[in-house]
Amino acid sequence: SDPIFCENLIESLSIIYKTKENPHVWVHTAATAKHRDAEWYKKAFAANPNAIWIFALDGLPETSHIYRVGQDGKFLWEMMQLGVSMGITIEWQYIVFRYNENDIDEAYEMAKKHNMNFEVKITNRYTPDQKPLNPKWHVDEML
């Protein structure tokens, strides 16, 4: 499950930050939820300034919902920028699909401009009903 749905996430991040060892924490998220607004993200980012937040935004903010049904990519993009403005390490995880394969360079430049890490993910875990999402150069189609 996505950690943003954990009712104790902010408290957990704070406890980890306050430990003597202060271990690294990675928060992987792809979800948007109406009860997790910008104020919630501010509190979460502030709870552990050393946490690395990885946002799965598969495409440009306005198209990420094509694969991540229900995702508000524009809102997540704003939260990613908010994190950077607060000194948080933000990573943009970008899974390549047919609808976004031509936007990789633009996404990379957006991430670079906003001081975010950018990671392209290649997958071959498509179900038959997702075949239209396969990038044109997809491995299975080359065989």
Short mmCIF file of N, CA, C and O in Angstrom, two decimals:
data_model
loop_
_atom_site.label_atom_id
_atom_site.label_comp_id
_atom_site.label_asym_id
_atom_site.label_seq_id
_atom_site.Cartn_x
_atom_site.Cartn_y
_atom_site.Cartn_z
N SER A 1 0.83 -1.18 0.00
CA SER A 1 0.00 0.00 0.00
C SER A 1 0.88 1.25 0.00
O SER A 1 2.02 1.22 0.43
N ASP A 2 0.32 2.34 -0.44
CA ASP A 2 1.05 3.59 -0.49
C ASP A 2 1.18 4.17 0.91
O ASP A 2 0.20 4.24 1.65
N PRO A 3 2.37 4.57 1.31
CA PRO A 3 2.58 5.05 2.68
C PRO A 3 1.79 6.30 3.05
O PRO A 3 1.57 6.55 4.23
N ILE A 4 1.34 7.08 2.05
CA ILE A 4 0.60 8.29 2.44
C ILE A 4 -0.74 7.94 3.09
O ILE A 4 -1.35 8.80 3.73
N PHE A 5 -1.18 6.71 2.96
CA PHE A 5 -2.43 6.30 3.59
C PHE A 5 -2.24 5.83 5.03
O PHE A 5 -3.20 5.57 5.73
N CYS A 6 -1.01 5.72 5.46
CA CYS A 6 -0.72 5.33 6.84
C CYS A 6 -1.06 6.51 7.76
O CYS A 6 -0.49 7.59 7.61
N GLU A 7 -1.94 6.29 8.69
CA GLU A 7 -2.36 7.36 9.60
C GLU A 7 -1.20 7.85 10.47
O GLU A 7 -1.24 8.96 10.98
N ASN A 8 -0.18 7.03 10.67
CA ASN A 8 0.94 7.38 11.54
C ASN A 8 2.21 7.74 10.78
O ASN A 8 3.29 7.75 11.37
N LEU A 9 2.09 8.04 9.48
CA LEU A 9 3.29 8.29 8.70
C LEU A 9 4.08 9.48 9.22
O LEU A 9 5.29 9.39 9.42
N ILE A 10 3.42 10.59 9.47
CA ILE A 10 4.14 11.79 9.93
C ILE A 10 4.80 11.51 11.27
O ILE A 10 5.98 11.84 11.47
N GLU A 11 4.08 10.89 12.19
CA GLU A 11 4.66 10.56 13.49
C GLU A 11 5.84 9.60 13.33
O GLU A 11 6.88 9.77 13.97
N SER A 12 5.71 8.62 12.45
CA SER A 12 6.80 7.66 12.22
C SER A 12 8.03 8.36 11.64
O SER A 12 9.15 8.09 12.07
N LEU A 13 7.83 9.24 10.67
CA LEU A 13 8.94 9.98 10.10
C LEU A 13 9.65 10.80 11.16
O LEU A 13 10.88 10.86 11.22
N SER A 14 8.88 11.42 12.04
CA SER A 14 9.44 12.23 13.11
C SER A 14 10.25 11.39 14.09
O SER A 14 11.36 11.76 14.49
N ILE A 15 9.72 10.25 14.47
CA ILE A 15 10.42 9.36 15.41
C ILE A 15 11.74 8.90 14.81
O ILE A 15 12.77 8.91 15.48
N ILE A 16 11.70 8.51 13.55
CA ILE A 16 12.93 8.06 12.88
C ILE A 16 13.95 9.19 12.83
O ILE A 16 15.13 8.99 13.09
N TYR A 17 13.50 10.39 12.52
CA TYR A 17 14.41 11.53 12.43
C TYR A 17 15.07 11.83 13.77
O TYR A 17 16.24 12.22 13.83
N LYS A 18 14.34 11.63 14.86
CA LYS A 18 14.85 11.95 16.18
C LYS A 18 15.74 10.87 16.79
O LYS A 18 16.35 11.09 17.83
N THR A 19 15.85 9.72 16.14
CA THR A 19 16.71 8.67 16.67
C THR A 19 18.17 9.07 16.53
O THR A 19 18.54 9.84 15.64
N LYS A 20 18.97 8.53 17.41
CA LYS A 20 20.40 8.85 17.41
C LYS A 20 21.06 8.47 16.08
O LYS A 20 21.90 9.20 15.57
N GLU A 21 20.69 7.34 15.56
CA GLU A 21 21.29 6.87 14.31
C GLU A 21 20.77 7.64 13.10
O GLU A 21 21.44 7.72 12.09
N ASN A 22 19.53 8.14 13.17
CA ASN A 22 18.90 8.87 12.08
C ASN A 22 19.08 8.15 10.74
O ASN A 22 19.69 8.68 9.81
N PRO A 23 18.51 6.94 10.62
CA PRO A 23 18.70 6.16 9.39
C PRO A 23 17.99 6.81 8.19
O PRO A 23 17.09 7.63 8.35
N HIS A 24 18.45 6.42 7.03
CA HIS A 24 17.82 6.92 5.80
C HIS A 24 16.42 6.35 5.69
O HIS A 24 16.17 5.21 6.04
N VAL A 25 15.53 7.15 5.16
CA VAL A 25 14.14 6.75 4.94
C VAL A 25 13.77 7.12 3.52
O VAL A 25 14.06 8.23 3.07
N TRP A 26 13.14 6.20 2.83
CA TRP A 26 12.64 6.45 1.49
C TRP A 26 11.13 6.32 1.54
O TRP A 26 10.61 5.30 2.01
N VAL A 27 10.44 7.32 1.05
CA VAL A 27 8.98 7.28 0.98
C VAL A 27 8.61 7.21 -0.49
O VAL A 27 8.83 8.15 -1.25
N HIS A 28 8.08 6.05 -0.91
CA HIS A 28 7.67 5.84 -2.30
C HIS A 28 6.17 6.09 -2.38
O HIS A 28 5.40 5.41 -1.69
N THR A 29 5.76 7.01 -3.22
CA THR A 29 4.33 7.30 -3.34
C THR A 29 3.93 7.51 -4.79
O THR A 29 4.70 8.01 -5.60
N ALA A 30 2.72 7.10 -5.08
CA ALA A 30 2.13 7.33 -6.40
C ALA A 30 0.70 7.83 -6.26
O ALA A 30 0.05 8.13 -7.24
N ALA A 31 0.23 7.89 -5.05
CA ALA A 31 -1.18 8.16 -4.81
C ALA A 31 -1.47 9.63 -4.58
O ALA A 31 -0.61 10.40 -4.18
N THR A 32 -2.71 9.97 -4.85
CA THR A 32 -3.25 11.25 -4.41
C THR A 32 -4.52 10.93 -3.66
O THR A 32 -5.26 10.01 -4.00
N ALA A 33 -4.73 11.66 -2.60
CA ALA A 33 -5.93 11.46 -1.76
C ALA A 33 -6.42 12.82 -1.31
O ALA A 33 -5.63 13.68 -0.94
N LYS A 34 -7.72 13.00 -1.34
CA LYS A 34 -8.29 14.29 -0.99
C LYS A 34 -7.93 14.73 0.43
O LYS A 34 -7.81 15.91 0.70
N HIS A 35 -7.73 13.77 1.32
CA HIS A 35 -7.41 14.12 2.71
C HIS A 35 -5.90 14.36 2.92
O HIS A 35 -5.47 14.61 4.03
N ARG A 36 -5.12 14.31 1.88
CA ARG A 36 -3.70 14.62 1.95
C ARG A 36 -3.43 15.86 1.10
O ARG A 36 -3.07 15.77 -0.07
N ASP A 37 -3.65 17.00 1.70
CA ASP A 37 -3.49 18.26 0.99
C ASP A 37 -2.08 18.81 1.17
O ASP A 37 -1.21 18.17 1.77
N ALA A 38 -1.85 20.02 0.66
CA ALA A 38 -0.52 20.62 0.72
C ALA A 38 -0.04 20.78 2.16
O ALA A 38 1.14 20.59 2.44
N GLU A 39 -0.92 21.12 3.08
CA GLU A 39 -0.53 21.27 4.49
C GLU A 39 -0.05 19.94 5.06
O GLU A 39 0.91 19.91 5.84
N TRP A 40 -0.69 18.85 4.67
CA TRP A 40 -0.26 17.54 5.14
C TRP A 40 1.15 17.24 4.63
O TRP A 40 2.01 16.78 5.38
N TYR A 41 1.40 17.52 3.35
CA TYR A 41 2.73 17.28 2.79
C TYR A 41 3.78 18.14 3.48
O TYR A 41 4.89 17.68 3.75
N LYS A 42 3.46 19.40 3.79
CA LYS A 42 4.40 20.26 4.52
C LYS A 42 4.78 19.62 5.84
O LYS A 42 5.96 19.58 6.22
N LYS A 43 3.79 19.12 6.56
CA LYS A 43 4.06 18.47 7.85
C LYS A 43 4.88 17.20 7.66
O LYS A 43 5.79 16.93 8.44
N ALA A 44 4.56 16.44 6.64
CA ALA A 44 5.29 15.19 6.39
C ALA A 44 6.74 15.48 6.02
O ALA A 44 7.67 14.82 6.52
N PHE A 45 6.97 16.45 5.14
CA PHE A 45 8.33 16.81 4.76
C PHE A 45 9.11 17.33 5.96
O PHE A 45 10.27 16.99 6.17
N ALA A 46 8.47 18.15 6.79
CA ALA A 46 9.14 18.74 7.95
C ALA A 46 9.43 17.71 9.03
O ALA A 46 10.38 17.86 9.80
N ALA A 47 8.65 16.65 9.08
CA ALA A 47 8.82 15.63 10.12
C ALA A 47 10.16 14.91 10.02
O ALA A 47 10.70 14.44 11.02
N ASN A 48 10.68 14.80 8.80
CA ASN A 48 11.97 14.15 8.61
C ASN A 48 12.65 14.76 7.38
O ASN A 48 12.48 14.28 6.26
N PRO A 49 13.41 15.83 7.60
CA PRO A 49 14.06 16.51 6.48
C PRO A 49 15.07 15.65 5.72
O PRO A 49 15.47 16.00 4.61
N ASN A 50 15.48 14.54 6.32
CA ASN A 50 16.45 13.66 5.65
C ASN A 50 15.78 12.58 4.80
O ASN A 50 16.47 11.85 4.10
N ALA A 51 14.47 12.47 4.89
CA ALA A 51 13.77 11.45 4.10
C ALA A 51 13.88 11.77 2.62
O ALA A 51 13.87 12.93 2.21
N ILE A 52 13.99 10.74 1.83
CA ILE A 52 14.00 10.86 0.37
C ILE A 52 12.62 10.46 -0.11
O ILE A 52 12.15 9.36 0.21
N TRP A 53 11.98 11.35 -0.83
CA TRP A 53 10.64 11.09 -1.34
C TRP A 53 10.73 10.74 -2.82
O TRP A 53 11.30 11.49 -3.61
N ILE A 54 10.17 9.59 -3.18
CA ILE A 54 10.16 9.12 -4.56
C ILE A 54 8.71 9.15 -5.04
O ILE A 54 7.86 8.45 -4.51
N PHE A 55 8.45 10.01 -6.01
CA PHE A 55 7.11 10.16 -6.56
C PHE A 55 7.02 9.44 -7.89
O PHE A 55 7.78 9.74 -8.81
N ALA A 56 6.11 8.49 -8.00
CA ALA A 56 5.88 7.78 -9.26
C ALA A 56 4.90 8.60 -10.08
O ALA A 56 3.69 8.57 -9.87
N LEU A 57 5.45 9.37 -10.97
CA LEU A 57 4.68 10.23 -11.86
C LEU A 57 5.05 9.76 -13.27
O LEU A 57 6.08 10.14 -13.80
N ASP A 58 4.23 8.90 -13.83
CA ASP A 58 4.56 8.23 -15.08
C ASP A 58 4.08 9.04 -16.27
O ASP A 58 3.06 8.78 -16.87
N GLY A 59 4.87 10.05 -16.58
CA GLY A 59 4.56 10.95 -17.65
C GLY A 59 4.59 12.37 -17.13
O GLY A 59 4.92 12.61 -15.97
N LEU A 60 4.27 13.29 -17.98
CA LEU A 60 4.18 14.68 -17.56
C LEU A 60 3.00 14.80 -16.59
O LEU A 60 2.10 13.95 -16.60
N PRO A 61 2.99 15.82 -15.76
CA PRO A 61 1.94 15.91 -14.74
C PRO A 61 0.52 15.80 -15.30
O PRO A 61 -0.35 15.22 -14.65
N GLU A 62 0.29 16.32 -16.49
CA GLU A 62 -1.06 16.29 -17.05
C GLU A 62 -1.43 14.97 -17.71
O GLU A 62 -2.58 14.78 -18.11
N THR A 63 -0.48 14.03 -17.83
CA THR A 63 -0.80 12.74 -18.47
C THR A 63 -0.55 11.53 -17.59
O THR A 63 -0.87 10.41 -17.99
N SER A 64 -0.02 11.70 -16.41
CA SER A 64 0.35 10.55 -15.58
C SER A 64 -0.85 9.68 -15.20
O SER A 64 -0.70 8.49 -14.94
N HIS A 65 -2.04 10.27 -15.19
CA HIS A 65 -3.24 9.52 -14.81
C HIS A 65 -3.63 8.44 -15.83
O HIS A 65 -4.46 7.59 -15.53
N ILE A 66 -3.05 8.47 -17.01
CA ILE A 66 -3.40 7.48 -18.02
C ILE A 66 -3.08 6.08 -17.52
O ILE A 66 -3.86 5.15 -17.70
N TYR A 67 -1.93 5.91 -16.88
CA TYR A 67 -1.59 4.63 -16.27
C TYR A 67 -2.04 4.58 -14.81
O TYR A 67 -2.65 3.63 -14.37
N ARG A 68 -1.75 5.61 -14.06
CA ARG A 68 -2.10 5.68 -12.64
C ARG A 68 -3.49 6.29 -12.52
O ARG A 68 -3.66 7.46 -12.22
N VAL A 69 -4.48 5.47 -12.78
CA VAL A 69 -5.87 5.91 -12.81
C VAL A 69 -6.24 6.62 -11.51
O VAL A 69 -5.99 6.10 -10.42
N GLY A 70 -6.78 7.81 -11.65
CA GLY A 70 -7.20 8.58 -10.48
C GLY A 70 -6.11 9.46 -9.90
O GLY A 70 -6.36 10.26 -9.01
N GLN A 71 -4.89 9.32 -10.40
CA GLN A 71 -3.79 10.15 -9.88
C GLN A 71 -3.95 11.58 -10.38
O GLN A 71 -4.27 11.82 -11.54
N ASP A 72 -3.72 12.52 -9.48
CA ASP A 72 -3.72 13.94 -9.84
C ASP A 72 -2.26 14.35 -10.02
O ASP A 72 -1.61 14.80 -9.08
N GLY A 73 -1.76 14.17 -11.21
CA GLY A 73 -0.35 14.43 -11.50
C GLY A 73 0.05 15.88 -11.29
O GLY A 73 1.16 16.17 -10.85
N LYS A 74 -0.85 16.80 -11.59
CA LYS A 74 -0.54 18.22 -11.40
C LYS A 74 -0.35 18.52 -9.91
O LYS A 74 0.58 19.24 -9.53
N PHE A 75 -1.20 17.95 -9.07
CA PHE A 75 -1.06 18.15 -7.62
C PHE A 75 0.25 17.53 -7.12
O PHE A 75 0.99 18.16 -6.35
N LEU A 76 0.55 16.31 -7.55
CA LEU A 76 1.80 15.67 -7.10
C LEU A 76 3.01 16.47 -7.57
O LEU A 76 3.99 16.61 -6.82
N TRP A 77 2.96 17.01 -8.77
CA TRP A 77 4.06 17.83 -9.27
C TRP A 77 4.26 19.03 -8.36
O TRP A 77 5.38 19.38 -8.00
N GLU A 78 3.16 19.65 -7.95
CA GLU A 78 3.25 20.78 -7.01
C GLU A 78 3.85 20.35 -5.68
O GLU A 78 4.65 21.08 -5.08
N MET A 79 3.48 19.15 -5.20
CA MET A 79 4.02 18.67 -3.92
C MET A 79 5.50 18.33 -4.06
O MET A 79 6.29 18.53 -3.12
N MET A 80 5.91 17.84 -5.23
CA MET A 80 7.32 17.57 -5.47
C MET A 80 8.11 18.88 -5.40
O MET A 80 9.17 18.95 -4.77
N GLN A 81 7.58 19.94 -6.03
CA GLN A 81 8.23 21.24 -5.99
C GLN A 81 8.24 21.81 -4.57
O GLN A 81 9.24 22.41 -4.14
N LEU A 82 7.16 21.59 -3.83
CA LEU A 82 7.10 22.03 -2.44
C LEU A 82 8.22 21.35 -1.64
O LEU A 82 8.93 22.00 -0.87
N GLY A 83 8.37 20.05 -1.82
CA GLY A 83 9.43 19.31 -1.12
C GLY A 83 10.80 19.88 -1.40
O GLY A 83 11.59 20.12 -0.49
N VAL A 84 11.09 20.14 -2.67
CA VAL A 84 12.38 20.72 -3.03
C VAL A 84 12.56 22.07 -2.34
O VAL A 84 13.63 22.37 -1.80
N SER A 85 11.51 22.88 -2.32
CA SER A 85 11.61 24.21 -1.70
C SER A 85 11.88 24.12 -0.20
O SER A 85 12.40 25.06 0.39
N MET A 86 11.55 22.96 0.38
CA MET A 86 11.79 22.75 1.81
C MET A 86 13.10 22.01 2.07
O MET A 86 13.40 21.63 3.19
N GLY A 87 13.90 21.79 1.02
CA GLY A 87 15.18 21.12 1.17
C GLY A 87 15.11 19.61 1.17
O GLY A 87 16.07 18.93 1.54
N ILE A 88 13.98 19.07 0.73
CA ILE A 88 13.79 17.61 0.70
C ILE A 88 14.35 17.06 -0.61
O ILE A 88 14.20 17.67 -1.67
N THR A 89 14.99 15.90 -0.54
CA THR A 89 15.44 15.22 -1.75
C THR A 89 14.23 14.56 -2.40
O THR A 89 13.56 13.73 -1.79
N ILE A 90 13.95 14.97 -3.63
CA ILE A 90 12.81 14.46 -4.38
C ILE A 90 13.33 13.72 -5.60
O ILE A 90 14.21 14.20 -6.31
N GLU A 91 12.77 12.53 -5.82
CA GLU A 91 13.09 11.75 -7.02
C GLU A 91 11.81 11.55 -7.82
O GLU A 91 10.79 11.14 -7.27
N TRP A 92 11.89 11.83 -9.10
CA TRP A 92 10.78 11.60 -10.02
C TRP A 92 11.02 10.25 -10.68
O TRP A 92 11.95 10.07 -11.46
N GLN A 93 10.16 9.28 -10.38
CA GLN A 93 10.23 7.95 -10.99
C GLN A 93 9.26 7.93 -12.18
O GLN A 93 8.07 8.21 -12.03
N TYR A 94 9.77 7.58 -13.32
CA TYR A 94 9.04 7.71 -14.58
C TYR A 94 9.06 6.37 -15.31
O TYR A 94 10.07 5.99 -15.89
N ILE A 95 7.94 5.65 -15.27
CA ILE A 95 7.84 4.39 -16.02
C ILE A 95 7.46 4.74 -17.46
O ILE A 95 6.53 5.51 -17.69
N VAL A 96 8.16 4.16 -18.40
CA VAL A 96 7.95 4.48 -19.81
C VAL A 96 6.79 3.66 -20.38
O VAL A 96 6.75 2.44 -20.25
N PHE A 97 5.86 4.38 -20.98
CA PHE A 97 4.72 3.80 -21.69
C PHE A 97 4.62 4.47 -23.05
O PHE A 97 5.30 5.46 -23.33
N ARG A 98 3.74 3.95 -23.89
CA ARG A 98 3.58 4.53 -25.23
C ARG A 98 3.16 5.99 -25.15
O ARG A 98 3.66 6.83 -25.90
N TYR A 99 2.27 6.32 -24.23
CA TYR A 99 1.76 7.69 -24.15
C TYR A 99 2.79 8.70 -23.65
O TYR A 99 2.60 9.90 -23.81
N ASN A 100 3.87 8.22 -23.01
CA ASN A 100 4.83 9.17 -22.44
C ASN A 100 6.26 9.00 -22.97
O ASN A 100 7.15 9.73 -22.55
N GLU A 101 6.48 8.05 -23.86
CA GLU A 101 7.85 7.76 -24.29
C GLU A 101 8.51 8.93 -25.03
O GLU A 101 9.72 9.04 -25.02
N ASN A 102 7.71 9.79 -25.63
CA ASN A 102 8.29 10.94 -26.33
C ASN A 102 8.45 12.16 -25.43
O ASN A 102 8.90 13.21 -25.90
N ASP A 103 8.07 12.03 -24.17
CA ASP A 103 8.15 13.15 -23.22
C ASP A 103 9.30 13.01 -22.23
O ASP A 103 9.44 13.83 -21.33
N ILE A 104 10.12 11.99 -22.38
CA ILE A 104 11.19 11.73 -21.41
C ILE A 104 12.15 12.92 -21.32
O ILE A 104 12.51 13.35 -20.23
N ASP A 105 12.57 13.44 -22.46
CA ASP A 105 13.52 14.56 -22.43
C ASP A 105 12.92 15.79 -21.74
O ASP A 105 13.59 16.45 -20.94
N GLU A 106 11.66 16.08 -22.02
CA GLU A 106 11.01 17.22 -21.38
C GLU A 106 10.90 17.00 -19.87
O GLU A 106 11.17 17.91 -19.08
N ALA A 107 10.52 15.79 -19.48
CA ALA A 107 10.41 15.49 -18.05
C ALA A 107 11.77 15.60 -17.36
O ALA A 107 11.88 16.16 -16.27
N TYR A 108 12.79 15.09 -18.02
CA TYR A 108 14.15 15.20 -17.47
C TYR A 108 14.54 16.66 -17.25
O TYR A 108 15.07 17.03 -16.21
N GLU A 109 14.25 17.50 -18.24
CA GLU A 109 14.59 18.93 -18.12
C GLU A 109 13.78 19.60 -17.01
O GLU A 109 14.29 20.46 -16.29
N MET A 110 12.51 19.20 -16.85
CA MET A 110 11.70 19.74 -15.76
C MET A 110 12.31 19.36 -14.41
O MET A 110 12.41 20.20 -13.51
N ALA A 111 12.68 18.10 -14.28
CA ALA A 111 13.28 17.64 -13.02
C ALA A 111 14.58 18.38 -12.75
O ALA A 111 14.82 18.84 -11.63
N LYS A 112 15.41 18.49 -13.76
CA LYS A 112 16.70 19.18 -13.62
C LYS A 112 16.49 20.64 -13.21
O LYS A 112 17.15 21.14 -12.30
N LYS A 113 15.55 21.32 -13.86
CA LYS A 113 15.27 22.72 -13.57
C LYS A 113 14.83 22.91 -12.11
O LYS A 113 15.13 23.92 -11.50
N HIS A 114 14.14 21.91 -11.57
CA HIS A 114 13.61 22.01 -10.21
C HIS A 114 14.44 21.23 -9.18
O HIS A 114 13.96 20.95 -8.08
N ASN A 115 15.66 20.88 -9.55
CA ASN A 115 16.60 20.20 -8.63
C ASN A 115 16.06 18.89 -8.08
O ASN A 115 16.17 18.61 -6.89
N MET A 116 15.48 18.10 -8.96
CA MET A 116 14.98 16.78 -8.60
C MET A 116 15.82 15.72 -9.28
O MET A 116 16.33 15.93 -10.39
N ASN A 117 15.93 14.59 -8.64
CA ASN A 117 16.52 13.43 -9.30
C ASN A 117 15.47 12.88 -10.26
O ASN A 117 14.27 13.00 -10.03
N PHE A 118 15.93 12.25 -11.33
CA PHE A 118 15.02 11.71 -12.35
C PHE A 118 15.44 10.30 -12.67
O PHE A 118 16.60 10.06 -13.00
N GLU A 119 14.51 9.37 -12.54
CA GLU A 119 14.83 7.97 -12.82
C GLU A 119 13.81 7.39 -13.78
O GLU A 119 12.61 7.37 -13.49
N VAL A 120 14.29 6.94 -14.91
CA VAL A 120 13.44 6.29 -15.90
C VAL A 120 13.40 4.81 -15.57
O VAL A 120 14.43 4.17 -15.33
N LYS A 121 12.21 4.26 -15.56
CA LYS A 121 12.01 2.83 -15.29
C LYS A 121 11.46 2.18 -16.55
O LYS A 121 10.51 2.67 -17.16
N ILE A 122 12.07 1.09 -16.93
CA ILE A 122 11.61 0.28 -18.05
C ILE A 122 10.99 -0.98 -17.47
O ILE A 122 11.57 -1.62 -16.59
N THR A 123 9.82 -1.32 -17.93
CA THR A 123 9.15 -2.51 -17.42
C THR A 123 8.65 -3.36 -18.58
O THR A 123 8.42 -2.86 -19.67
N ASN A 124 8.49 -4.62 -18.32
CA ASN A 124 7.85 -5.51 -19.29
C ASN A 124 6.65 -6.21 -18.65
O ASN A 124 6.17 -7.21 -19.13
N ARG A 125 6.18 -5.65 -17.54
CA ARG A 125 5.07 -6.26 -16.81
C ARG A 125 3.73 -5.68 -17.28
O ARG A 125 3.00 -5.07 -16.52
N TYR A 126 3.42 -5.87 -18.52
CA TYR A 126 2.16 -5.41 -19.06
C TYR A 126 1.21 -6.58 -19.14
O TYR A 126 1.59 -7.67 -19.55
N THR A 127 -0.01 -6.36 -18.76
CA THR A 127 -1.03 -7.40 -18.94
C THR A 127 -1.56 -7.27 -20.36
O THR A 127 -1.41 -6.21 -20.99
N PRO A 128 -2.18 -8.33 -20.89
CA PRO A 128 -2.67 -8.25 -22.28
C PRO A 128 -3.58 -7.04 -22.53
O PRO A 128 -3.52 -6.43 -23.60
N ASP A 129 -4.40 -6.66 -21.56
CA ASP A 129 -5.30 -5.52 -21.78
C ASP A 129 -4.56 -4.18 -21.75
O ASP A 129 -5.11 -3.16 -22.12
N GLN A 130 -3.31 -4.19 -21.33
CA GLN A 130 -2.51 -2.97 -21.31
C GLN A 130 -1.61 -2.85 -22.54
O GLN A 130 -0.82 -1.92 -22.62
N LYS A 131 -1.72 -3.76 -23.48
CA LYS A 131 -0.85 -3.75 -24.65
C LYS A 131 -0.78 -2.38 -25.34
O LYS A 131 0.30 -1.96 -25.76
N PRO A 132 -1.88 -1.63 -25.40
CA PRO A 132 -1.76 -0.29 -26.02
C PRO A 132 -0.83 0.65 -25.25
O PRO A 132 -0.38 1.64 -25.80
N LEU A 133 -0.51 0.34 -24.00
CA LEU A 133 0.40 1.17 -23.24
C LEU A 133 1.86 0.85 -23.53
O LEU A 133 2.75 1.64 -23.22
N ASN A 134 2.14 -0.32 -24.10
CA ASN A 134 3.52 -0.69 -24.38
C ASN A 134 4.21 0.38 -25.23
O ASN A 134 3.65 0.82 -26.23
N PRO A 135 5.42 0.76 -24.84
CA PRO A 135 6.17 1.66 -25.71
C PRO A 135 6.34 1.02 -27.09
O PRO A 135 6.38 -0.21 -27.21
N LYS A 136 6.47 1.81 -28.12
CA LYS A 136 6.59 1.27 -29.47
C LYS A 136 7.78 0.36 -29.61
O LYS A 136 7.79 -0.56 -30.42
N TRP A 137 8.81 0.60 -28.82
CA TRP A 137 10.03 -0.19 -28.90
C TRP A 137 10.03 -1.32 -27.88
O TRP A 137 11.07 -1.91 -27.63
N HIS A 138 8.90 -1.65 -27.29
CA HIS A 138 8.84 -2.63 -26.20
C HIS A 138 9.49 -3.95 -26.59
O HIS A 138 9.33 -4.44 -27.71
N VAL A 139 10.21 -4.53 -25.66
CA VAL A 139 10.99 -5.75 -25.89
C VAL A 139 10.13 -6.87 -26.47
O VAL A 139 10.53 -7.52 -27.43
N ASP A 140 8.94 -7.13 -25.90
CA ASP A 140 8.10 -8.22 -26.39
C ASP A 140 7.73 -8.04 -27.85
O ASP A 140 7.55 -9.00 -28.58
N GLU A 141 7.58 -6.80 -28.29
CA GLU A 141 7.21 -6.54 -29.69
C GLU A 141 8.39 -6.68 -30.62
O GLU A 141 8.21 -6.81 -31.82
N MET A 142 9.60 -6.67 -30.10
CA MET A 142 10.78 -6.80 -30.93
C MET A 142 11.10 -8.26 -31.23
O MET A 142 11.81 -8.55 -32.18
N LEU A 143 10.58 -9.15 -30.40
CA LEU A 143 10.91 -10.58 -30.56
C LEU A 143 10.10 -11.22 -31.67
O LEU A 143 9.09 -10.83 -32.06
#
